[in-house]
Amino acid sequence: MGKSVVHDLYAAGPADAVAVNAFGLGMALRAAAGRPIVWGLHEMMAQEAGRPHGPGLHEMGLSPRDLLLVRTRDVQSLLAVGEEALRSPAVGAVLLSAWGEAKAFSLTASRRLALAAKSSGATLFLARAGALISPSAAETRWSVSCWASEALEGRAPGRPSFSATLLRRRGGGEPRTWTLEWDRDARSFREPAPLSGAVVPLVAQRPAEAWDASGRRVA
């Protein structure tokens, strides 16, 4: 993923909200390159997918000095947090996590974020769950779902694993799907060893169920 741009991350289904947030955190860690991360969390996302858990963040390789968490009640405030964070030269990456549909997620708002990211040199990741895919100025668009992890030695729990489909990239290209696991020590995604570098076959993508700002299913 390129620097100083916006990337859209969609949960493949409402049950994948945790996965899309974790994937976004991993991407933000890589993009930040040691600089702080600002995570804007929509309150409805926290209610539906759970609030950040300290030990879980530690398992992702995050320390308190890496992350500034900002909670917002509505999407407009969430987008404002993103723009404000991108104005700081100290910030390396921004993750905005939102649940449901909202008119505030307009093409104009996306362009504003893209311009702010380009000016600041930081990268912004917009993670959405319970929402239909919509037009935006993002450099890439992904569909993310959880994936079964491989147990470690001694039957220890495996690394966080994801199925990530690149649906769209500016400049073109065919959609592709990867199975990836998060390596906390390397702060990087990698393909699990059993795959031997293989790419997972692309499967048909069903639109995620959409939810409005009050939490009602609309599709």
Short mmCIF file of N, CA, C and O in Angstrom, two decimals, residues 155-210:
data_model
loop_
_atom_site.label_atom_id
_atom_site.label_comp_id
_atom_site.label_asym_id
_atom_site.label_seq_id
_atom_site.Cartn_x
_atom_site.Cartn_y
_atom_site.Cartn_z
N ARG A 155 0.40 -26.42 20.78
CA ARG A 155 -1.04 -26.14 20.61
C ARG A 155 -1.42 -24.76 21.12
O ARG A 155 -2.55 -24.51 21.55
N ALA A 156 -0.46 -23.83 21.09
CA ALA A 156 -0.75 -22.45 21.46
C ALA A 156 -1.64 -21.81 20.39
O ALA A 156 -1.60 -22.21 19.22
N PRO A 157 -2.47 -20.84 20.79
CA PRO A 157 -3.34 -20.18 19.80
C PRO A 157 -2.53 -19.61 18.65
O PRO A 157 -1.42 -19.09 18.84
N GLY A 158 -3.07 -19.73 17.45
CA GLY A 158 -2.37 -19.24 16.28
C GLY A 158 -2.42 -17.73 16.14
O GLY A 158 -3.08 -17.03 16.91
N ARG A 159 -1.72 -17.24 15.15
CA ARG A 159 -1.68 -15.80 14.88
C ARG A 159 -3.02 -15.35 14.29
O ARG A 159 -3.71 -16.12 13.63
N PRO A 160 -3.39 -14.08 14.49
CA PRO A 160 -4.60 -13.55 13.84
C PRO A 160 -4.51 -13.74 12.33
O PRO A 160 -3.48 -13.40 11.72
N SER A 161 -5.56 -14.30 11.74
CA SER A 161 -5.54 -14.61 10.31
C SER A 161 -6.73 -13.98 9.61
O SER A 161 -7.82 -13.86 10.19
N PHE A 162 -6.53 -13.63 8.36
CA PHE A 162 -7.53 -12.89 7.60
C PHE A 162 -7.60 -13.39 6.16
O PHE A 162 -6.61 -13.86 5.61
N SER A 163 -8.77 -13.25 5.57
CA SER A 163 -8.92 -13.36 4.13
C SER A 163 -9.17 -11.95 3.62
O SER A 163 -10.14 -11.29 4.02
N ALA A 164 -8.27 -11.45 2.79
CA ALA A 164 -8.34 -10.07 2.31
C ALA A 164 -8.42 -10.05 0.80
O ALA A 164 -7.53 -10.55 0.11
N THR A 165 -9.49 -9.49 0.29
CA THR A 165 -9.70 -9.38 -1.15
C THR A 165 -9.52 -7.94 -1.60
O THR A 165 -10.22 -7.04 -1.10
N LEU A 166 -8.59 -7.72 -2.49
CA LEU A 166 -8.40 -6.40 -3.09
C LEU A 166 -9.44 -6.26 -4.20
O LEU A 166 -9.34 -6.88 -5.26
N LEU A 167 -10.46 -5.45 -3.92
CA LEU A 167 -11.57 -5.29 -4.86
C LEU A 167 -11.27 -4.25 -5.94
O LEU A 167 -11.73 -4.37 -7.07
N ARG A 168 -10.50 -3.24 -5.56
CA ARG A 168 -10.27 -2.14 -6.50
C ARG A 168 -8.97 -1.43 -6.16
O ARG A 168 -8.63 -1.26 -5.00
N ARG A 169 -8.24 -1.07 -7.20
CA ARG A 169 -7.03 -0.26 -7.04
C ARG A 169 -7.04 0.80 -8.14
O ARG A 169 -7.35 0.51 -9.29
N ARG A 170 -6.70 2.02 -7.75
CA ARG A 170 -6.61 3.08 -8.76
C ARG A 170 -5.58 2.69 -9.80
O ARG A 170 -4.49 2.26 -9.48
N GLY A 171 -5.93 2.83 -11.05
CA GLY A 171 -5.04 2.43 -12.12
C GLY A 171 -5.39 1.06 -12.69
O GLY A 171 -4.80 0.62 -13.66
N GLY A 172 -6.38 0.39 -12.05
CA GLY A 172 -6.84 -0.88 -12.60
C GLY A 172 -6.20 -2.09 -11.97
O GLY A 172 -5.39 -2.00 -11.05
N GLY A 173 -6.56 -3.25 -12.51
CA GLY A 173 -6.06 -4.52 -11.97
C GLY A 173 -7.21 -5.42 -11.58
O GLY A 173 -8.28 -4.96 -11.20
N GLU A 174 -6.99 -6.72 -11.69
CA GLU A 174 -8.03 -7.69 -11.36
C GLU A 174 -8.11 -7.91 -9.85
O GLU A 174 -7.09 -7.86 -9.15
N PRO A 175 -9.32 -8.14 -9.33
CA PRO A 175 -9.45 -8.47 -7.90
C PRO A 175 -8.67 -9.73 -7.56
O PRO A 175 -8.62 -10.67 -8.35
N ARG A 176 -8.07 -9.74 -6.38
CA ARG A 176 -7.32 -10.91 -5.91
C ARG A 176 -7.57 -11.09 -4.42
O ARG A 176 -7.85 -10.13 -3.71
N THR A 177 -7.48 -12.32 -3.96
CA THR A 177 -7.68 -12.64 -2.55
C THR A 177 -6.44 -13.30 -1.97
O THR A 177 -5.85 -14.17 -2.61
N TRP A 178 -6.06 -12.85 -0.79
CA TRP A 178 -4.94 -13.45 -0.07
C TRP A 178 -5.41 -13.95 1.29
O TRP A 178 -6.29 -13.34 1.91
N THR A 179 -4.82 -15.03 1.76
CA THR A 179 -4.94 -15.42 3.16
C THR A 179 -3.68 -14.95 3.85
O THR A 179 -2.56 -15.28 3.43
N LEU A 180 -3.85 -14.15 4.90
CA LEU A 180 -2.72 -13.52 5.57
C LEU A 180 -2.81 -13.72 7.07
O LEU A 180 -3.91 -13.80 7.63
N GLU A 181 -1.66 -13.80 7.72
CA GLU A 181 -1.63 -13.83 9.17
C GLU A 181 -0.73 -12.70 9.66
O GLU A 181 0.18 -12.27 8.95
N TRP A 182 -1.02 -12.23 10.87
CA TRP A 182 -0.28 -11.11 11.43
C TRP A 182 0.84 -11.62 12.30
O TRP A 182 0.63 -12.37 13.25
N ASP A 183 2.06 -11.18 12.00
CA ASP A 183 3.24 -11.53 12.78
C ASP A 183 3.54 -10.36 13.71
O ASP A 183 4.01 -9.31 13.28
N ARG A 184 3.24 -10.55 15.01
CA ARG A 184 3.41 -9.47 15.96
C ARG A 184 4.85 -9.00 16.05
O ARG A 184 5.13 -7.80 16.11
N ASP A 185 5.79 -9.94 16.08
CA ASP A 185 7.20 -9.58 16.26
C ASP A 185 7.74 -8.78 15.08
O ASP A 185 8.49 -7.82 15.25
N ALA A 186 7.36 -9.19 13.88
CA ALA A 186 7.82 -8.50 12.68
C ALA A 186 6.96 -7.31 12.32
O ALA A 186 7.30 -6.52 11.45
N ARG A 187 5.80 -7.18 13.02
CA ARG A 187 4.82 -6.13 12.70
C ARG A 187 4.52 -6.14 11.20
O ARG A 187 4.61 -5.12 10.52
N SER A 188 4.14 -7.30 10.73
CA SER A 188 3.92 -7.46 9.30
C SER A 188 2.93 -8.58 9.03
O SER A 188 2.78 -9.50 9.83
N PHE A 189 2.26 -8.50 7.88
CA PHE A 189 1.42 -9.59 7.41
C PHE A 189 2.26 -10.55 6.59
O PHE A 189 3.20 -10.14 5.91
N ARG A 190 1.90 -11.81 6.63
CA ARG A 190 2.58 -12.78 5.79
C ARG A 190 1.61 -13.91 5.47
O ARG A 190 0.63 -14.12 6.18
N GLU A 191 1.89 -14.62 4.40
CA GLU A 191 1.08 -15.78 4.06
C GLU A 191 1.46 -16.95 4.95
O GLU A 191 2.66 -17.19 5.18
N PRO A 192 0.51 -17.69 5.48
CA PRO A 192 0.85 -18.84 6.33
C PRO A 192 1.72 -19.83 5.59
O PRO A 192 1.57 -20.05 4.38
N ALA A 193 2.62 -20.47 6.29
CA ALA A 193 3.58 -21.39 5.68
C ALA A 193 2.93 -22.48 4.84
O ALA A 193 3.42 -22.80 3.77
N PRO A 194 1.80 -23.11 5.28
CA PRO A 194 1.22 -24.19 4.48
C PRO A 194 0.80 -23.77 3.07
O PRO A 194 0.66 -24.60 2.19
N LEU A 195 0.61 -22.46 2.87
CA LEU A 195 0.19 -22.00 1.55
C LEU A 195 1.34 -21.98 0.55
O LEU A 195 1.12 -21.94 -0.65
N SER A 196 2.56 -21.95 1.06
CA SER A 196 3.75 -21.92 0.21
C SER A 196 3.69 -20.81 -0.83
O SER A 196 4.05 -20.99 -1.98
N GLY A 197 3.18 -19.67 -0.40
CA GLY A 197 3.14 -18.52 -1.29
C GLY A 197 1.95 -18.51 -2.23
O GLY A 197 1.85 -17.64 -3.09
N ALA A 198 1.05 -19.47 -2.11
CA ALA A 198 -0.09 -19.52 -3.01
C ALA A 198 -1.10 -18.44 -2.68
O ALA A 198 -1.21 -18.01 -1.55
N VAL A 199 -1.81 -18.02 -3.68
CA VAL A 199 -2.88 -17.04 -3.50
C VAL A 199 -4.20 -17.79 -3.42
O VAL A 199 -4.48 -18.67 -4.23
N VAL A 200 -5.02 -17.43 -2.45
CA VAL A 200 -6.32 -18.09 -2.31
C VAL A 200 -7.21 -17.73 -3.48
O VAL A 200 -7.27 -16.57 -3.90
N PRO A 201 -7.93 -18.71 -4.08
CA PRO A 201 -8.81 -18.39 -5.20
C PRO A 201 -9.86 -17.36 -4.82
O PRO A 201 -10.38 -17.38 -3.72
N LEU A 202 -10.15 -16.46 -5.75
CA LEU A 202 -11.15 -15.44 -5.52
C LEU A 202 -12.53 -16.08 -5.48
O LEU A 202 -12.89 -16.87 -6.34
N VAL A 203 -13.30 -15.73 -4.45
CA VAL A 203 -14.66 -16.23 -4.33
C VAL A 203 -15.63 -15.09 -4.58
O VAL A 203 -15.28 -13.92 -4.45
N ALA A 204 -16.83 -15.44 -4.94
CA ALA A 204 -17.83 -14.41 -5.20
C ALA A 204 -18.09 -13.62 -3.93
O ALA A 204 -18.24 -14.19 -2.86
N GLN A 205 -18.13 -12.30 -4.05
CA GLN A 205 -18.35 -11.44 -2.90
C GLN A 205 -19.82 -11.04 -2.83
O GLN A 205 -20.36 -10.45 -3.75
N ARG A 206 -20.48 -11.39 -1.72
CA ARG A 206 -21.84 -10.94 -1.50
C ARG A 206 -21.80 -9.60 -0.78
O ARG A 206 -20.97 -9.37 0.08
N PRO A 207 -22.69 -8.66 -1.13
CA PRO A 207 -22.67 -7.37 -0.43
C PRO A 207 -22.92 -7.58 1.05
O PRO A 207 -23.73 -8.40 1.46
N ALA A 208 -22.19 -6.80 1.86
CA ALA A 208 -22.41 -6.87 3.30
C ALA A 208 -23.78 -6.30 3.62
O ALA A 208 -24.29 -5.42 2.93
N GLU A 209 -24.41 -6.81 4.69
CA GLU A 209 -25.66 -6.23 5.13
C GLU A 209 -25.41 -4.79 5.52
O GLU A 209 -24.38 -4.45 6.08
N ALA A 210 -26.35 -3.93 5.21
CA ALA A 210 -26.20 -2.52 5.53
C ALA A 210 -27.05 -2.17 6.74
O ALA A 210 -28.13 -2.72 6.94
#
